[in-house]
CSV table of C-alpha atoms and ligand atoms in Angstrom, one decimal:
chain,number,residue,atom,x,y,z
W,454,UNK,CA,91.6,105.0,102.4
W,455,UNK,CA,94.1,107.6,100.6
W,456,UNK,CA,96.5,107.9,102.7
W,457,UNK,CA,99.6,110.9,102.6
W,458,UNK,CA,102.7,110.8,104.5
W,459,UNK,CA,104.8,113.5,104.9
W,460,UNK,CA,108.9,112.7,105.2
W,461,UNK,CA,111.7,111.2,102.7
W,462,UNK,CA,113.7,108.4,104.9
W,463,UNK,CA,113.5,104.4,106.2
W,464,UNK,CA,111.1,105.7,109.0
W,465,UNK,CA,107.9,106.7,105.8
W,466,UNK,CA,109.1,103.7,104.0
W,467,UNK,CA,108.3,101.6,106.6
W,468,UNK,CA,104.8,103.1,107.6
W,469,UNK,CA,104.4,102.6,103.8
W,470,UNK,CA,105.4,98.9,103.9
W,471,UNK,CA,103.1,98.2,106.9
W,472,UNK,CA,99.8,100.3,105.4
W,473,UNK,CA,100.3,98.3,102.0
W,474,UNK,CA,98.8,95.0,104.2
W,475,UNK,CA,95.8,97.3,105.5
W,476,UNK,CA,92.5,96.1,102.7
W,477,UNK,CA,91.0,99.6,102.8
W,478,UNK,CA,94.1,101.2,101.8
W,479,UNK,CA,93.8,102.2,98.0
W,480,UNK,CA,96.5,105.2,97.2
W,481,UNK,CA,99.3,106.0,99.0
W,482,UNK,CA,101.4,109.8,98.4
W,483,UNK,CA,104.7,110.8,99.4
W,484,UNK,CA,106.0,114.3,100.2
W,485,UNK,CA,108.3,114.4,99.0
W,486,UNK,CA,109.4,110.4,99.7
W,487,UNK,CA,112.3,109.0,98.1
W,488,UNK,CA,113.7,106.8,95.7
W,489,UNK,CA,111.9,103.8,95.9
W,490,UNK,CA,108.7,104.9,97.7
W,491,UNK,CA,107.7,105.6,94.3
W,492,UNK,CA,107.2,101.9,94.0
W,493,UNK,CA,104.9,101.7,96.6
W,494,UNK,CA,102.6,105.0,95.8
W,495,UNK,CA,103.2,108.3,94.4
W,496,UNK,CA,106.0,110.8,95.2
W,497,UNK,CA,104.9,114.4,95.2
W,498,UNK,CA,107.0,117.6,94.7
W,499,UNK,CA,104.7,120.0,97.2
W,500,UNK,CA,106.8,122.1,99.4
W,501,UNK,CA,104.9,124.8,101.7
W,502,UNK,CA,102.2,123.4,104.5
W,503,UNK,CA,99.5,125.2,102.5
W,504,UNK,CA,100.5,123.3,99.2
W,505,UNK,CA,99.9,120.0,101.1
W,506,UNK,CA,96.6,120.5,102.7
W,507,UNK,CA,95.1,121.9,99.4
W,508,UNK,CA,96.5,118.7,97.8
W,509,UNK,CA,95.2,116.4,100.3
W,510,UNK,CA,91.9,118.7,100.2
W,511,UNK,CA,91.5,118.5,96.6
W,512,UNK,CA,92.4,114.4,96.3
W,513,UNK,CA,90.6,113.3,98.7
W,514,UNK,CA,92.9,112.3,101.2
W,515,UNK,CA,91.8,110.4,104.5
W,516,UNK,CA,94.6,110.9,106.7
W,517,UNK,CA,97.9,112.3,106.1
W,518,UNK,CA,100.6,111.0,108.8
W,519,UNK,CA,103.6,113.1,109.5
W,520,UNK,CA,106.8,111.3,110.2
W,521,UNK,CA,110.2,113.6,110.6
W,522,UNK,CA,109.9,116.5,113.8
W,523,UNK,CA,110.8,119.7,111.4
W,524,UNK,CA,107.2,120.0,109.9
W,525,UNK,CA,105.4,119.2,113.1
W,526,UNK,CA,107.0,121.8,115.1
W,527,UNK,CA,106.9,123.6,112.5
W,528,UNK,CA,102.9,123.5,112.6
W,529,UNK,CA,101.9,121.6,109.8
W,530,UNK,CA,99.1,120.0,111.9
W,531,UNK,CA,97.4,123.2,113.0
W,532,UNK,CA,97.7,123.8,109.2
W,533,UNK,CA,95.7,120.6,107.7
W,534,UNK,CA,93.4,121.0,111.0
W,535,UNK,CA,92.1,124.6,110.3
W,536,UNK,CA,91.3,123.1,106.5
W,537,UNK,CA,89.2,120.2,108.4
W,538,UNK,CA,91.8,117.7,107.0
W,539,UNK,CA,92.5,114.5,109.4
W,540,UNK,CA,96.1,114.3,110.2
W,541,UNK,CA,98.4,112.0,112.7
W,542,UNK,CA,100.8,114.2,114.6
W,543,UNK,CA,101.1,116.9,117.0
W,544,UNK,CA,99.7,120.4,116.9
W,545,UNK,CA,103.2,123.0,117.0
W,546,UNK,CA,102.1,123.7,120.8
W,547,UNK,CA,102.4,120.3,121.5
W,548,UNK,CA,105.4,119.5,119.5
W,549,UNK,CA,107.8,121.8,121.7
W,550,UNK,CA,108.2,118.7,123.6
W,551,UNK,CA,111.1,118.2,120.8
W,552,UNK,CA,111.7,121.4,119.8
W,553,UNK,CA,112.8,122.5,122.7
W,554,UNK,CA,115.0,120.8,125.6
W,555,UNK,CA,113.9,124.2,127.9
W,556,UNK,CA,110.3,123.8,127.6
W,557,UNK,CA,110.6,119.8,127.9
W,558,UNK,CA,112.9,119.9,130.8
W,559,UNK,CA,110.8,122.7,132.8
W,560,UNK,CA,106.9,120.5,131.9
W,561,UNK,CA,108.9,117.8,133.0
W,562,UNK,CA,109.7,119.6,136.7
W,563,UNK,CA,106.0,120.6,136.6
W,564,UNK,CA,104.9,117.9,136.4
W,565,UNK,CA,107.0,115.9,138.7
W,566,UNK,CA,108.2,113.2,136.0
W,567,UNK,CA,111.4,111.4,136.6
W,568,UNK,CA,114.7,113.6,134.7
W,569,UNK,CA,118.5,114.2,135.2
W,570,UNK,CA,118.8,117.3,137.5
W,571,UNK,CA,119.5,120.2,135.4
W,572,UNK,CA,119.6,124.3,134.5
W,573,UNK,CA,117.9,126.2,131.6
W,574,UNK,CA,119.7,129.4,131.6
W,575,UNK,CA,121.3,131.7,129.0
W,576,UNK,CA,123.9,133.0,131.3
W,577,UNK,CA,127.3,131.7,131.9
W,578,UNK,CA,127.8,132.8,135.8
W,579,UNK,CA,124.2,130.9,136.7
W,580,UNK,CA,125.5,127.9,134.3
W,581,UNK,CA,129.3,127.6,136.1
W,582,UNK,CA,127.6,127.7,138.8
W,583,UNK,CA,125.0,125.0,138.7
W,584,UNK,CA,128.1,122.9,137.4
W,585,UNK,CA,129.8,123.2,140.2
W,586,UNK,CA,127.2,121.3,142.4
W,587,UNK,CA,127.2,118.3,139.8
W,588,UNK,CA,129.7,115.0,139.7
W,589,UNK,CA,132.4,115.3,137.3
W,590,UNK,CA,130.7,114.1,134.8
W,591,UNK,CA,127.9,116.9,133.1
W,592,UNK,CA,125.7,117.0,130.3
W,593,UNK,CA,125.3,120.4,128.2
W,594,UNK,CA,122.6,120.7,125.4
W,595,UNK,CA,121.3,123.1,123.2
W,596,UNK,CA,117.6,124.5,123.3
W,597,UNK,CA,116.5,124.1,120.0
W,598,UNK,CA,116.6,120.9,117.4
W,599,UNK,CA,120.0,120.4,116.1
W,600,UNK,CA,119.2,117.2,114.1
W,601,UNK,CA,121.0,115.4,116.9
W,602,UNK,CA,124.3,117.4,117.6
W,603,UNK,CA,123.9,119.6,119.9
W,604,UNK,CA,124.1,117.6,122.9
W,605,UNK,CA,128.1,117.6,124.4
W,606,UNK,CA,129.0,114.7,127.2
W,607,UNK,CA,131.7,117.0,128.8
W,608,UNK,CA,133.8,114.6,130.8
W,609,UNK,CA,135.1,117.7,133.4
W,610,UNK,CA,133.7,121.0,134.5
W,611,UNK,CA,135.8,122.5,132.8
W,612,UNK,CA,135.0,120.9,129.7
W,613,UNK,CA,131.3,121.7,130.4
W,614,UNK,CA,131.8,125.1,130.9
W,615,UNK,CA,133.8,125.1,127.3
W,616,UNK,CA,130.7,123.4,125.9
W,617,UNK,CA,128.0,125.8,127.2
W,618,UNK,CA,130.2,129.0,126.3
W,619,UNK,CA,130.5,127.9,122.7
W,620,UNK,CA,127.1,127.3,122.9
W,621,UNK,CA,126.1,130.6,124.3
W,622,UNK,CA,128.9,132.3,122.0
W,623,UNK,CA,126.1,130.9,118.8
W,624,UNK,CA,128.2,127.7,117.6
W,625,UNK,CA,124.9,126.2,117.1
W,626,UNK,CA,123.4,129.2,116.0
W,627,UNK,CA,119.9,130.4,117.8
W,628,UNK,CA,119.7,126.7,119.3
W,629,UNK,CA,122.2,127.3,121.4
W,630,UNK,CA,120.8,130.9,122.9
W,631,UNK,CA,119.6,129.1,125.9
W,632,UNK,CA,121.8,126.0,127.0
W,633,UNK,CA,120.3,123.3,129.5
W,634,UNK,CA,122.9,121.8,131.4
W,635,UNK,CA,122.2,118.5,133.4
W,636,UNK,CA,123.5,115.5,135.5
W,637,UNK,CA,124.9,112.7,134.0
W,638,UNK,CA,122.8,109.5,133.8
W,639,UNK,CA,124.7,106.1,134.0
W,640,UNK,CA,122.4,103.5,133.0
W,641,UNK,CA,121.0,101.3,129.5
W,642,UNK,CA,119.1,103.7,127.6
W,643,UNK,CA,115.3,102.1,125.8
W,644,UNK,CA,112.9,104.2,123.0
W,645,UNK,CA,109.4,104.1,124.7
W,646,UNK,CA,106.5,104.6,122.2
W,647,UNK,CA,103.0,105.4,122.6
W,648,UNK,CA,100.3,105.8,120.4
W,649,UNK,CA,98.2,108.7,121.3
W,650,UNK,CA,94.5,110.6,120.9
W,651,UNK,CA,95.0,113.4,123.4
W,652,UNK,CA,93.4,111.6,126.3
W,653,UNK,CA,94.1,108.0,126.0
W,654,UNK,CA,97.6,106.0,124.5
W,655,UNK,CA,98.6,102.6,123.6
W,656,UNK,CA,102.2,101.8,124.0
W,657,UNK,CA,104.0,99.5,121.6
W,658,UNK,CA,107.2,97.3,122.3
W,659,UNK,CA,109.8,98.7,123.5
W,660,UNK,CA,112.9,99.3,121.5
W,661,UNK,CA,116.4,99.8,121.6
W,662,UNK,CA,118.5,102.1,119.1
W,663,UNK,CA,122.4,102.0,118.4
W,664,UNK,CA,123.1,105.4,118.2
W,665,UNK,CA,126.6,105.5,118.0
W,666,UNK,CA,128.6,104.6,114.4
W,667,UNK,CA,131.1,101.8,115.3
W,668,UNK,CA,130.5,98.4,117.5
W,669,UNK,CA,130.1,98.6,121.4
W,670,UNK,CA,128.9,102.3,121.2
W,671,UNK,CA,132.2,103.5,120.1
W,672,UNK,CA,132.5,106.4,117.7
W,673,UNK,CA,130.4,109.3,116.9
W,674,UNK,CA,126.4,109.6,117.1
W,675,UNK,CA,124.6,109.4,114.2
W,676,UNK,CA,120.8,109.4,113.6
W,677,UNK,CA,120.6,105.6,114.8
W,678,UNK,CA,122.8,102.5,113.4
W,679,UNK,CA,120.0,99.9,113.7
W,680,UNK,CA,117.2,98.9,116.7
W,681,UNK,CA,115.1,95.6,118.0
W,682,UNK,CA,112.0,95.3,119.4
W,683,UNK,CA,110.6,94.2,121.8
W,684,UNK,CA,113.6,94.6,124.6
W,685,UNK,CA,113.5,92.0,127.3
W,686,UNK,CA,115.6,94.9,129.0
W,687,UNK,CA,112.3,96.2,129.7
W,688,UNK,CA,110.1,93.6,131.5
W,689,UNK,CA,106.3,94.2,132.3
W,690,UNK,CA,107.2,96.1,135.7
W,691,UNK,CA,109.1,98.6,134.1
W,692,UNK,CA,106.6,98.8,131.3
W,693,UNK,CA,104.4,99.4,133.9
W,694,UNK,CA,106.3,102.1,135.5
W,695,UNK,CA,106.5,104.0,132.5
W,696,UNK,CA,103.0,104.0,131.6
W,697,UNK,CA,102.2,105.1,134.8
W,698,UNK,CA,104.4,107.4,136.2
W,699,UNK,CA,105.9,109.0,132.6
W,700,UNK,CA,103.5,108.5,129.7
W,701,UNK,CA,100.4,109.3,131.6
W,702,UNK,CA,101.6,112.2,133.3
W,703,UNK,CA,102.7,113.2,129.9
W,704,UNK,CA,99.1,113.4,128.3
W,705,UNK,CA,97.5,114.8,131.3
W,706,UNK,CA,100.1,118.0,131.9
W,707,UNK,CA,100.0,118.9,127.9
W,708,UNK,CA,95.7,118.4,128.2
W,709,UNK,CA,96.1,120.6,131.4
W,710,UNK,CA,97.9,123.2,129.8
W,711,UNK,CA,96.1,123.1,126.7
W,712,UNK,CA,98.0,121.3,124.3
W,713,UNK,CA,96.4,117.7,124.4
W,714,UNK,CA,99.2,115.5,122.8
W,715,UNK,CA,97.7,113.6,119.5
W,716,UNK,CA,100.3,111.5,117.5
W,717,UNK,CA,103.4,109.2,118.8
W,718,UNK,CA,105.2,110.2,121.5
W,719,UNK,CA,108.4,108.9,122.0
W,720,UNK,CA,110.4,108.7,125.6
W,721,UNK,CA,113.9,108.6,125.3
W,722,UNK,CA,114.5,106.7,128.5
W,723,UNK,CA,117.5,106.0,130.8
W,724,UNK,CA,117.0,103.1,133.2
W,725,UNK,CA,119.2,104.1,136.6
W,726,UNK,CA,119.4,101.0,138.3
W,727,UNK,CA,116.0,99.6,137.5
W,728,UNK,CA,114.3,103.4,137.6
W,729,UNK,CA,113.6,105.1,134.2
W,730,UNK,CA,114.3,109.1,133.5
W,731,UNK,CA,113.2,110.8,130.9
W,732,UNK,CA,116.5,111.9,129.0
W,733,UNK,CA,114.0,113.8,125.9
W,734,UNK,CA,110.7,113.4,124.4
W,735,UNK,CA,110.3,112.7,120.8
W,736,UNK,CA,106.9,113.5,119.0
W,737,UNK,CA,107.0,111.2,115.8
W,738,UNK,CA,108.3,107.2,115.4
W,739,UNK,CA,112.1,107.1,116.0
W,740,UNK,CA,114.2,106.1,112.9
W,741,UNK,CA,115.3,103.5,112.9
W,742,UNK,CA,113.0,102.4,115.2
W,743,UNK,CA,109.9,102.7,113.3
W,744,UNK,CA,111.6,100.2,111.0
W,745,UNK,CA,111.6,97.5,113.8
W,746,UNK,CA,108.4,98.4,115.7
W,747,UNK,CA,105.6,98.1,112.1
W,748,UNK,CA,106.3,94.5,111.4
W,749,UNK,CA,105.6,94.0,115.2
W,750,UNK,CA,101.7,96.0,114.8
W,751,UNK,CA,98.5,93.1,114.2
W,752,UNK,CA,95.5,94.6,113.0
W,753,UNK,CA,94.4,97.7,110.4
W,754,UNK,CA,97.2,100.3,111.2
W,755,UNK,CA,95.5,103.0,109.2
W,756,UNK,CA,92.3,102.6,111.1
W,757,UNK,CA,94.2,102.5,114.1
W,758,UNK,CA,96.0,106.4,113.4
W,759,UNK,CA,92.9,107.4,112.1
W,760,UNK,CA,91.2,106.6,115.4
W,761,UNK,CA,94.3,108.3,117.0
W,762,UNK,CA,94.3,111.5,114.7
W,763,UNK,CA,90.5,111.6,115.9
W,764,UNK,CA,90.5,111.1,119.3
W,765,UNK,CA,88.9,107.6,119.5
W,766,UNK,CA,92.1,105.4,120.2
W,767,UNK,CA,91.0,102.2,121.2
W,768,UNK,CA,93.2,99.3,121.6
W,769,UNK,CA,96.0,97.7,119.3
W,770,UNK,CA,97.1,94.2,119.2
W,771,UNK,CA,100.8,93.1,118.7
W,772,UNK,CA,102.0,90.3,116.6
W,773,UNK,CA,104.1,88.0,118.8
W,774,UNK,CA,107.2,88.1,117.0
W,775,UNK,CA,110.6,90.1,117.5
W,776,UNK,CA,112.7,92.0,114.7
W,777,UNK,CA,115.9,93.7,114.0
W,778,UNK,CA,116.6,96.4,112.0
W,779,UNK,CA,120.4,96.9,110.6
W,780,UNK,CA,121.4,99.9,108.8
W,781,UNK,CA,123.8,100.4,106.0
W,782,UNK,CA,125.0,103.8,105.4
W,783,UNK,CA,127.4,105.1,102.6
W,784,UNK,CA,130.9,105.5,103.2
W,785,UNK,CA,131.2,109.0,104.6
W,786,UNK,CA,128.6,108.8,107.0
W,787,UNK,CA,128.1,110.9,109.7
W,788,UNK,CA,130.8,113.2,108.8
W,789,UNK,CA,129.9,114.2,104.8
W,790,UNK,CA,127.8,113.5,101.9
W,791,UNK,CA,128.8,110.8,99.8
W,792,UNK,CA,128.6,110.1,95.5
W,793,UNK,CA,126.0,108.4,94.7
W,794,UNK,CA,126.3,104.7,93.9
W,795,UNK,CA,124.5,102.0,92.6
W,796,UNK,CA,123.1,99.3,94.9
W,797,UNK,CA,123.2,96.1,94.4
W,798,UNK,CA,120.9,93.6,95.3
W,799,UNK,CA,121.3,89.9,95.7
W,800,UNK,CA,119.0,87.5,97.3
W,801,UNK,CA,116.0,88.2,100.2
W,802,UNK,CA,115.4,85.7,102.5
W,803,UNK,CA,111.9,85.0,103.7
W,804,UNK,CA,111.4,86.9,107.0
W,805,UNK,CA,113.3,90.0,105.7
W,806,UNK,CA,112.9,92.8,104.0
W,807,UNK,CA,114.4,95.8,102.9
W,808,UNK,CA,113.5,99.7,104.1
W,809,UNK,CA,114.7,101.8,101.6
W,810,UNK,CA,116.1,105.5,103.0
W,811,UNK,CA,118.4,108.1,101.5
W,812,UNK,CA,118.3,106.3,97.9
W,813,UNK,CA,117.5,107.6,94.5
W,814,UNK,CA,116.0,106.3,91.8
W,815,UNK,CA,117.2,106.6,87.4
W,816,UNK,CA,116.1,104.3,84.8
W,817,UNK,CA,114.4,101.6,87.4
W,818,UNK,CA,118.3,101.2,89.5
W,819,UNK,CA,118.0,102.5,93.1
W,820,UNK,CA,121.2,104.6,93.5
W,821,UNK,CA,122.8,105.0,97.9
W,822,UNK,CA,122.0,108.6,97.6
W,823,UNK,CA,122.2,109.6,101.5
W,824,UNK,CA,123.7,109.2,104.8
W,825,UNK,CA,121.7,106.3,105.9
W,826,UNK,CA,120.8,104.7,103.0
W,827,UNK,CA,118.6,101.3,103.6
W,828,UNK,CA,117.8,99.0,106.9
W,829,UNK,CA,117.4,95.2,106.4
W,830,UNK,CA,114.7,93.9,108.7
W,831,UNK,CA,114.4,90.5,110.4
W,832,UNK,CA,111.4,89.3,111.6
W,833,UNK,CA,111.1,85.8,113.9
W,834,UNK,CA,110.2,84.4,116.8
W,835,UNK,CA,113.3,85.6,118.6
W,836,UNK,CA,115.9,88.1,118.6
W,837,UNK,CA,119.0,85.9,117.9
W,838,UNK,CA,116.7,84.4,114.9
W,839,UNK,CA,115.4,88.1,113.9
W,840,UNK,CA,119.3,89.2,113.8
W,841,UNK,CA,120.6,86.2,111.8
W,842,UNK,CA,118.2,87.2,109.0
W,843,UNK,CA,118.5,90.6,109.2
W,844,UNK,CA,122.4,89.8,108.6
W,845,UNK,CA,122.2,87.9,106.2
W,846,UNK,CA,120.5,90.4,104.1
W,847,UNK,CA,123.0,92.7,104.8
W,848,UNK,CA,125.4,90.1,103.2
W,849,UNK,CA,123.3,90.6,100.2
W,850,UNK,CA,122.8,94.0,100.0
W,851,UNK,CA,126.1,95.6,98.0
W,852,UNK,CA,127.2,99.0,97.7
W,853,UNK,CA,130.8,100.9,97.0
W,854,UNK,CA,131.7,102.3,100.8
W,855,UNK,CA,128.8,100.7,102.6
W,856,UNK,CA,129.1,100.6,106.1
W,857,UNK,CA,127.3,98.6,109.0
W,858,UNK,CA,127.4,97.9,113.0
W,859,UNK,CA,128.2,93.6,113.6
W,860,UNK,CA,126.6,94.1,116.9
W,861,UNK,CA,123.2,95.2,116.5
W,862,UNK,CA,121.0,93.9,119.8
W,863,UNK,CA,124.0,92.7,122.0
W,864,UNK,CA,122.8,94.5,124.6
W,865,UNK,CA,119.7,91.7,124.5
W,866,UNK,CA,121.6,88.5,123.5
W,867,UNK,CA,124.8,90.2,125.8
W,868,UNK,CA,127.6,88.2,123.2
O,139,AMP,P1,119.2,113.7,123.8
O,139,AMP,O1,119.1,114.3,122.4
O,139,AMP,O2,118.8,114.6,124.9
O,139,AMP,O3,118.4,112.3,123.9
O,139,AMP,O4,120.7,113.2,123.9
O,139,AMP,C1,121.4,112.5,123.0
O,139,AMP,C2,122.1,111.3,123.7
O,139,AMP,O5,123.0,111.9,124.7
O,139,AMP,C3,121.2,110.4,124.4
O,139,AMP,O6,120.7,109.4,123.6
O,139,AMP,C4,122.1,109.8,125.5
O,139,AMP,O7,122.9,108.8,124.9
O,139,AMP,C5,123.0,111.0,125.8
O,139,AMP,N1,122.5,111.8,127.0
O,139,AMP,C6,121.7,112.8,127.0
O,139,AMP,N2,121.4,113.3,128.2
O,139,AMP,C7,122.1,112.5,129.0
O,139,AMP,C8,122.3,112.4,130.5
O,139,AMP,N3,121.7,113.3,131.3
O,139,AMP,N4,123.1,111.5,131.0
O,139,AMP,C9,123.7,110.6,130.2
O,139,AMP,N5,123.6,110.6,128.8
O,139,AMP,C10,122.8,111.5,128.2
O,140,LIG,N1,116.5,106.9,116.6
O,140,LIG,C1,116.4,108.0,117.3
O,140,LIG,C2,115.6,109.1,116.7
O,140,LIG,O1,114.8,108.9,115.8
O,140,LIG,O2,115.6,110.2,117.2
C-alpha cells in the first residue's frame, strides 16, 4: 500500500511510526511532514486540495489519511472523493462537528446527547441573560476553530459577560461572531476515540491529555503537554456508557441528517460524578494523544483505515500494554515562537521511542523548530512502568530552553 498523510506534527509522525510495522506498506508521503518524517518516507511541497488528489491520482496512492482539523473542514475529503481517491477523514459536512461549537452544541440538543447547558447567540442582551440563570461559574466560547483559544473560563458573570462582548466586539475575528455560552462542568476530563465507517465504529483506549503548561494543571492551555492510555479512570461501565449513549447517537444523527461520519471521532468528555458530557467533538486523532493510543493498535492498521475510509470497518484488536507520551516544547512555548536549536540525542531505552513534531532538518541534525517540538513514548505493561521510560528519555533528549510537565498521568497513579 502507498500510503499519504496529510499534516506536519507528533500526531503524522506517529501514524507514520505505527504504518512502518504494517507488511503491505511500501511508500509512505508526507504533506508537507516535517523534519524527520523524511526519514521514514517522503516529504512533499503540495499546497492546494487539488494539487494533492492529482498527486495521489497520478502515484498511485491507496489511501491518503488526514490528521490536523484545518484541511478536513476545509473539505479536502469531498475533494480526493469526487477524484475516486480513498481517503480517512470526514467529508466538510461532517467535519462542522469541530468547526463549529454552534452546530455541535445544537446536533448535540437534537439529538438528546449528554452536554453542559448552554446558548448560541450573537447578541449580547439574549447572552446576559442566559448568564444570569447559570452558577457563578460560566463558560464562553467562540463559534469557529481558534486553534484552541477561544474558549474563556470566566470565574463571575461579570467576567463572562466581558468575555462574550470582546468576543462579539471580533477579538477572535469571525470565530467569535456567534459566541456559545455554557455551564460549567466540574469533573476529570477523558479523550474518547472511535474509529469510524459511517455506520459502524470501534473505540480504542481511552486517554487522558494534560492540557495545561505547568504541573497540576496550572498555567496556560496549550495544544496538550503529554497523555496515557488506556485510563483506568474510565472502567468498562463508563466505556460502555459512552458507546452507547454518545458515540452511537453520534453516527446515527450525522447518517440521519445526511452527513454519515467516516474517520476518527474524538469526544472530549467530562465525567460529572460518574456521568460523561460531551464538552466538544474532535474529527481527527488528538495530539498528543495519537502519540499514546498507535503503540496500543494489534493488527494491520492501514487495512484497518482502509476498511474505515470504505465503509467495511470490522473489528480491531488492542495490544495489552499501556503508554505515556511526554512532550518537550521549546522555551517560549505557548506564548511565542522560539530560535531554532539543535537537539541533542543521548541514549533510547528499549520500550521508548521518540515522535518527532515541530523539528527541522539541515545537513542530517534535527533542529527544535516549533512549539511542541518531540514526545518520548513509553510503552509497558503498566502506567507507572510506561512513565518511568518515557522519563527517562526525556532525560536524554537535550535541547537549549526545553521544557516538560514532571507529572504526566498523576491523575492515574494519583502521587
Ligand atoms: P473545548 O475546546 O470546548 O474542549 O474547551 C477547552 C477546554 O476548556 C476543555 O478541555 C475544558 O478543560 C474546558 N472546558 C470547556 N467547556 C467546559 C465546561 N462547560 N465546563 C468546564 N470546563 C470546560
Ligand atoms: N490533545 C487535544 C487535541 O488534539 O485537540
Amino acid at each position: 500500500m502507498k500510503i499519504l498523510i496529510i499534516g506536519s506534527g507528533g500526531r503524522e509522525y506517529a501514524i507514520a511510526l505505527r504504518l512502518k510495522e504494517d507488511k503491505n506498506v511500501s511508500n509512505l508521503y508526507f504533506a508537507p511532514g516535517n523534519g524527520a518524517t523524511s526519514a521514514l518516507g517522503e516529504n512533499l511541497d503540495l499546497k492546494t486540495f487539488e494539487e494533492l488528489a492529482n498527486f495521489a491520482k497520478d502515484n498511485k496512492i491507496d489511501l491518503t489519511i488526514v490528521g490536523p482539523e484545518d484541511p478536513l473542514t476545509k473539505g479536502i475529503v469531498d475533494v480526493f472523493k469526487s477524484k475516486g481517491l480513498v481517503i480517512f477523514g470526514p467529508s466538510k459536512a461532517a467535519a462542522r462537528l469541530e468547526g463549529s461549537k454552534a452546530y455541535m452544541k445544537e446536533f448535540l440538543a437534537r439529538n438528546a446527547i449528554r452536554t453542559a447547558r448552554f446558548l448560541n447567540s450573537d447578541n449580547f442582551e439574549e447572552i446576559s441573560k442566559f448568564i444570569h440563570t447559570l452558577d457563578e461559574k460560566v463558560v464562553v466560547k467562540a463559534d469557529g476553530l481558534c486553534a484552541g483559544k477561544g474558549v474563556i473560563i470566566a470565574q463571575n458573570h461579570d467576567e463572562a459577560r466581558d468575555a462574550a462582548w470582546e468576543m462579539l466586539k471580533g477579538s477572535f475575528g469571525d470565530a467569535g461572531k456567534t459566541v456559545v455560552v455554557e455551564e460549567y462542568l466540574d469533573g476529570f476530563e477523558l479523550s474518547f476515540f472511535a474509529i469510524c465507517d459511517g455506520d459502524n465504529f470501534v473505540s480504542l483506549p481511552v486517554a487522558q491529555d494534560h492540557k495545561r503548561l505547568l504541573n497540576r494543571d496550572q498555567g496556560p492551555n496549550t495544544g496538550g503537554m503529554g497523555a496515557y492510555a488506556p485510563s483506568p479512570l474510565a472502567d468498562e461501565a463508563l466505556i460502555k456508557r459512552v458507546e452507547n449513549e454518545i458515540v452511537a447517537p453520534t453516527l446515527r444523527g450525522m447518517k440521519k441528517d445526511g452527513n454519515p461520519f467516516c474517520g476518527v471521532l474524538f469526544v472530549g468528555l467530562m465525567i460529572v460524578g460518574g456521568v460523561p458530557y460531551v464538552l466538544e467533538y474532535n474529527v481527527r486523532f488528538g495530539d498528543p494523544e495519537c502519540e499514546v493510543l498507535m503503540p496500543l493498535i494489534d493488527g494491520n492498521l492501514s487495512q484497518i483505515l482502509y476498511d474505515a475510509a470504505t465503509g467495511k470497518l470490522t473489528d480491531i484488536k488492542l495490544r495489552d500494554k499501556f503508554a505515556v507520551g511526554v512532550v518537550s516544547a521549546s522555551e517560549n512555548y505557548p506564548y511565542k515562537s522560539t530560535p531554532k536549536t539543535k537537539i541533542n540525542l543521548g541514549k533510547i531505552p528499549a520500550n521508548a521511542h521518540i515522535c518527532y513534531a515541530g523539528v527541522s532538518e539541515e545537513n542530517g541534525e534535527i533542529y527544535a523548530d516549533g512549539g511542541r517540538v518531540l514526545v518520548s513514548v513509553g510503552v509497558a505493561n503498566n502506567i507507572r512502568e510506561a512513565r518511568n521510560l518515557a522519563y527517562e528519555l526525556v532525560k536524554n533528549i537535550e535541547f537549549e530552553g526545553s521544557q516538560h510537565r514532571s507529572d504526566i498521568a498523576y491523575q492515574a497513579l494519583r502521587d
